[in-house]
GROMACS .gro file of C-alpha atoms in nm:
model
  213
    1MET     CA    1  -0.016   0.055  -0.013
    2TRP     CA    2   0.105   0.384  -0.054
    3LEU     CA    3   0.052   0.503   0.286
    4LEU     CA    4   0.025   0.898   0.270
    5ASP     CA    5   0.181   0.936   0.625
    6PRO     CA    6   0.132   1.206   0.804
    7LEU     CA    7  -0.147   1.369   0.526
    8PRO     CA    8  -0.127   1.617   0.282
    9PRO     CA    9  -0.161   1.988   0.477
   10ALA     CA   10  -0.447   2.083   0.199
   11LEU     CA   11  -0.621   1.804   0.280
   12ARG     CA   12  -0.588   1.811   0.599
   13SER     CA   13  -0.678   2.190   0.712
   14ALA     CA   14  -1.025   2.067   0.465
   15VAL     CA   15  -1.098   1.723   0.674
   16THR     CA   16  -1.057   1.962   0.946
   17ALA     CA   17  -1.318   2.265   0.823
   18ILE     CA   18  -1.584   2.006   0.797
   19LEU     CA   19  -1.583   1.736   1.102
   20PRO     CA   20  -1.867   1.693   1.271
   21GLY     CA   21  -2.064   1.846   1.591
   22SER     CA   22  -2.221   1.696   1.797
   23GLY     CA   23  -2.473   1.422   1.710
   24GLU     CA   24  -2.353   1.526   1.329
   25VAL     CA   25  -2.185   1.286   1.092
   26ALA     CA   26  -1.982   1.343   0.796
   27ILE     CA   27  -1.918   1.195   0.490
   28ILE     CA   28  -1.591   1.193   0.243
   29GLY     CA   29  -1.564   1.056  -0.088
   30ILE     CA   30  -1.221   0.970  -0.217
   31ASP     CA   31  -1.245   0.884  -0.566
   32GLY     CA   32  -1.001   0.835  -0.840
   33LEU     CA   33  -0.917   0.594  -1.190
   34GLY     CA   34  -0.773   0.276  -1.066
   35GLY     CA   35  -0.445   0.294  -0.930
   36ALA     CA   36  -0.474   0.581  -0.801
   37GLY     CA   37  -0.428   0.472  -0.436
   38LYS     CA   38  -0.740   0.546  -0.292
   39SER     CA   39  -0.769   0.270  -0.074
   40SER     CA   40  -0.401   0.366   0.130
   41LEU     CA   41  -0.537   0.720   0.167
   42ALA     CA   42  -0.878   0.626   0.319
   43ALA     CA   43  -0.664   0.419   0.537
   44SER     CA   44  -0.444   0.613   0.639
   45LEU     CA   45  -0.733   0.963   0.712
   46GLN     CA   46  -0.957   0.723   0.877
   47GLY     CA   47  -0.595   0.582   1.118
   48GLN     CA   48  -0.497   0.972   1.176
   49LEU     CA   49  -0.914   1.050   1.290
   50VAL     CA   50  -0.916   0.774   1.493
   51ARG     CA   51  -0.616   0.856   1.722
   52ALA     CA   52  -0.731   1.209   1.689
   53GLY     CA   53  -1.093   1.062   1.912
   54TRP     CA   54  -1.275   1.034   1.604
   55ALA     CA   55  -1.461   0.706   1.565
   56ALA     CA   56  -1.404   0.668   1.168
   57ASP     CA   57  -1.530   0.407   0.934
   58ILE     CA   58  -1.491   0.332   0.514
   59VAL     CA   59  -1.671   0.149   0.298
   60PRO     CA   60  -1.512   0.062  -0.060
   61MET     CA   61  -1.709   0.084  -0.374
   62ASP     CA   62  -1.624  -0.249  -0.436
   63ALA     CA   63  -1.847  -0.420  -0.249
   64PHE     CA   64  -2.126  -0.268  -0.477
   65PHE     CA   65  -1.943  -0.401  -0.802
   66MET     CA   66  -2.167  -0.626  -1.004
   67ASP     CA   67  -2.065  -0.852  -1.339
   68ARG     CA   68  -2.335  -1.001  -1.429
   69PRO     CA   69  -2.546  -0.859  -1.705
   70GLY     CA   70  -2.899  -0.701  -1.621
   71ASP     CA   71  -2.839  -0.639  -1.278
   72SER     CA   72  -2.954  -0.322  -1.194
   73ALA     CA   73  -2.681  -0.018  -1.311
   74GLY     CA   74  -2.512  -0.280  -1.464
   75ALA     CA   75  -2.789  -0.366  -1.718
   76GLY     CA   76  -2.655  -0.317  -2.088
   77LEU     CA   77  -2.350  -0.489  -2.030
   78THR     CA   78  -2.278  -0.731  -2.258
   79PRO     CA   79  -2.107  -1.099  -2.215
   80GLU     CA   80  -1.804  -0.920  -2.396
   81ASP     CA   81  -1.829  -0.650  -2.210
   82GLN     CA   82  -1.817  -0.860  -1.865
   83GLN     CA   83  -1.492  -1.083  -1.981
   84GLY     CA   84  -1.329  -0.714  -2.093
   85SER     CA   85  -1.322  -0.853  -2.451
   86GLY     CA   86  -1.598  -0.583  -2.601
   87PRO     CA   87  -1.640  -0.231  -2.693
   88ARG     CA   88  -1.775  -0.018  -2.374
   89SER     CA   89  -1.840   0.338  -2.537
   90THR     CA   90  -2.204   0.227  -2.548
   91ALA     CA   91  -2.221   0.062  -2.176
   92PRO     CA   92  -2.330   0.243  -1.897
   93ILE     CA   93  -2.063   0.514  -1.737
   94GLY     CA   94  -1.948   0.287  -1.395
   95GLY     CA   95  -2.209   0.034  -1.503
   96SER     CA   96  -2.032  -0.231  -1.329
   97PHE     CA   97  -2.087  -0.046  -0.985
   98ASP     CA   98  -2.442  -0.008  -0.831
   99TRP     CA   99  -2.405   0.338  -0.718
  100MET     CA  100  -2.761   0.335  -0.660
  101ARG     CA  101  -2.735   0.040  -0.368
  102LEU     CA  102  -2.473   0.294  -0.219
  103ARG     CA  103  -2.692   0.564  -0.197
  104ASP     CA  104  -2.951   0.354  -0.049
  105GLN     CA  105  -2.808   0.116   0.149
  106VAL     CA  106  -2.517   0.344   0.336
  107LEU     CA  107  -2.542   0.709   0.240
  108TRP     CA  108  -2.842   0.751   0.305
  109PRO     CA  109  -2.918   0.644   0.620
  110PHE     CA  110  -2.605   0.715   0.759
  111ARG     CA  111  -2.725   1.092   0.696
  112GLN     CA  112  -3.090   1.002   0.895
  113ARG     CA  113  -2.836   0.831   1.136
  114ARG     CA  114  -2.994   0.502   1.062
  115LYS     CA  115  -2.878   0.163   1.083
  116VAL     CA  116  -2.630   0.083   0.821
  117ARG     CA  117  -2.577  -0.239   0.690
  118TYR     CA  118  -2.490  -0.328   0.251
  119ARG     CA  119  -2.409  -0.625   0.111
  120VAL     CA  120  -2.062  -0.642  -0.012
  121HIS     CA  121  -1.939  -0.831  -0.399
  122ASP     CA  122  -1.805  -1.168  -0.321
  123TRP     CA  123  -1.471  -1.150  -0.575
  124ALA     CA  124  -1.432  -1.548  -0.557
  125THR     CA  125  -1.773  -1.625  -0.641
  126HIS     CA  126  -1.896  -1.364  -0.828
  127GLU     CA  127  -2.221  -1.330  -0.647
  128PRO     CA  128  -2.361  -1.113  -0.337
  129GLY     CA  129  -2.155  -1.157  -0.021
  130ASP     CA  130  -2.197  -1.149   0.283
  131TRP     CA  131  -2.367  -0.810   0.471
  132VAL     CA  132  -2.156  -0.588   0.676
  133ALA     CA  133  -2.302  -0.272   0.949
  134LEU     CA  134  -2.145  -0.054   1.071
  135GLY     CA  135  -2.032   0.030   1.387
  136GLN     CA  136  -2.226   0.234   1.604
  137GLY     CA  137  -2.145   0.549   1.710
  138VAL     CA  138  -1.977   0.628   1.354
  139GLN     CA  139  -1.899   1.044   1.312
  140VAL     CA  140  -1.710   0.989   0.959
  141LEU     CA  141  -1.738   0.823   0.687
  142ILE     CA  142  -1.504   0.761   0.400
  143VAL     CA  143  -1.604   0.625   0.088
  144GLU     CA  144  -1.341   0.544  -0.131
  145GLY     CA  145  -1.339   0.418  -0.449
  146VAL     CA  146  -1.390   0.537  -0.870
  147TYR     CA  147  -1.701   0.648  -0.954
  148SER     CA  148  -1.770   0.719  -0.579
  149THR     CA  149  -1.846   1.058  -0.665
  150ARG     CA  150  -2.008   1.094  -0.936
  151ARG     CA  151  -2.293   1.361  -0.987
  152GLU     CA  152  -2.612   1.150  -0.916
  153LEU     CA  153  -2.400   1.105  -0.520
  154ARG     CA  154  -2.187   1.414  -0.518
  155ARG     CA  155  -2.494   1.554  -0.343
  156TRP     CA  156  -2.444   1.350  -0.025
  157TYR     CA  157  -2.054   1.459   0.022
  158ASP     CA  158  -1.906   1.727   0.293
  159LEU     CA  159  -1.616   1.701   0.081
  160THR     CA  160  -1.443   1.515  -0.194
  161VAL     CA  161  -1.065   1.412  -0.293
  162TRP     CA  162  -0.951   1.348  -0.614
  163LEU     CA  163  -0.641   1.131  -0.683
  164GLU     CA  164  -0.460   1.221  -0.968
  165VAL     CA  165  -0.182   0.953  -1.037
  166PRO     CA  166   0.026   0.925  -1.381
  167ALA     CA  167  -0.134   0.592  -1.631
  168HIS     CA  168   0.201   0.408  -1.622
  169VAL     CA  169   0.200   0.467  -1.239
  170ARG     CA  170  -0.136   0.343  -1.201
  171LEU     CA  171  -0.093   0.020  -1.379
  172ALA     CA  172   0.241  -0.028  -1.248
  173ARG     CA  173   0.037  -0.061  -0.910
  174GLY     CA  174  -0.257  -0.261  -1.016
  175LEU     CA  175  -0.038  -0.520  -1.179
  176GLU     CA  176   0.154  -0.564  -0.833
  177ARG     CA  177  -0.160  -0.592  -0.668
  178ASP     CA  178  -0.363  -0.810  -0.875
  179GLY     CA  179  -0.076  -1.051  -1.093
  180PRO     CA  180   0.043  -0.964  -1.421
  181GLU     CA  181  -0.218  -1.218  -1.614
  182SER     CA  182  -0.419  -0.839  -1.521
  183ARG     CA  183  -0.282  -0.648  -1.762
  184HIS     CA  184  -0.525  -0.736  -2.023
  185LEU     CA  185  -0.838  -0.642  -1.831
  186TRP     CA  186  -0.685  -0.342  -1.725
  187GLU     CA  187  -0.514  -0.223  -2.019
  188ASN     CA  188  -0.838  -0.338  -2.233
  189ARG     CA  189  -1.141  -0.259  -2.012
  190TRP     CA  190  -1.070  -0.078  -1.685
  191MET     CA  191  -0.853   0.205  -1.777
  192PRO     CA  192  -1.087   0.269  -2.085
  193GLU     CA  193  -1.406   0.239  -1.868
  194GLU     CA  194  -1.249   0.501  -1.581
  195GLU     CA  195  -1.116   0.730  -1.822
  196ARG     CA  196  -1.480   0.753  -1.973
  197TYR     CA  197  -1.606   0.846  -1.694
  198ARG     CA  198  -1.323   1.090  -1.636
  199LYS     CA  199  -1.400   1.302  -1.894
  200ALA     CA  200  -1.771   1.222  -1.933
  201TYR     CA  201  -1.856   1.355  -1.531
  202GLU     CA  202  -1.522   1.570  -1.565
  203PRO     CA  203  -1.480   1.434  -1.144
  204HIS     CA  204  -1.110   1.598  -1.103
  205LEU     CA  205  -1.269   1.928  -1.183
  206ARG     CA  206  -1.509   1.938  -0.944
  207ALA     CA  207  -1.334   1.774  -0.655
  208HIS     CA  208  -1.301   2.062  -0.315
  209ILE     CA  209  -0.940   1.841  -0.331
  210VAL     CA  210  -0.714   1.729  -0.620
  211LEU     CA  211  -0.367   1.557  -0.469
  212ASP     CA  212  -0.100   1.516  -0.788
  213TRP     CA  213   0.081   1.222  -0.641
   0.00000   0.00000   0.00000
């Protein structure tokens, strides 16, 4: 993992500014293309918040992945799309991630200070997996992952962060994590699909904080 500890000063100031008062909550979204280091930054941020006395938790966008045609927001993906071998210019942007379920199972109930339970994607079986519940008393929720700050979800966040990392660095990190056999998926599915998101939704232009690292 590529940890950022201590946090960049601009991010530290922005987080400090949105920390909730008594009985309130805050939601931070960390977005960026694959291999940008979103999970690592989220872990660093959570660790620093906890050390400072805040109850903080992380929800990964990967929990809301769907790889079966016809599943909710993933409707319209062909079998070739699912295997990373087909053209994706007509597929829904971010259609493999169920942003509506993230909104309904996590963002809305957390904002309403209700119990949060969400079902994670099982990457081994490619089926819906276990239900996960946030701990009691969480004050700061960090949602991390590509597509996490797409325009349909932006209103739920108190702070949005975009990580800007060169493509060759992201690819190297991805192959280190997933193995060299994943290169085809990275180069022919994930990276082109995520670049479509960047161009169409411009999350890097709409984020409160952009980190170039």
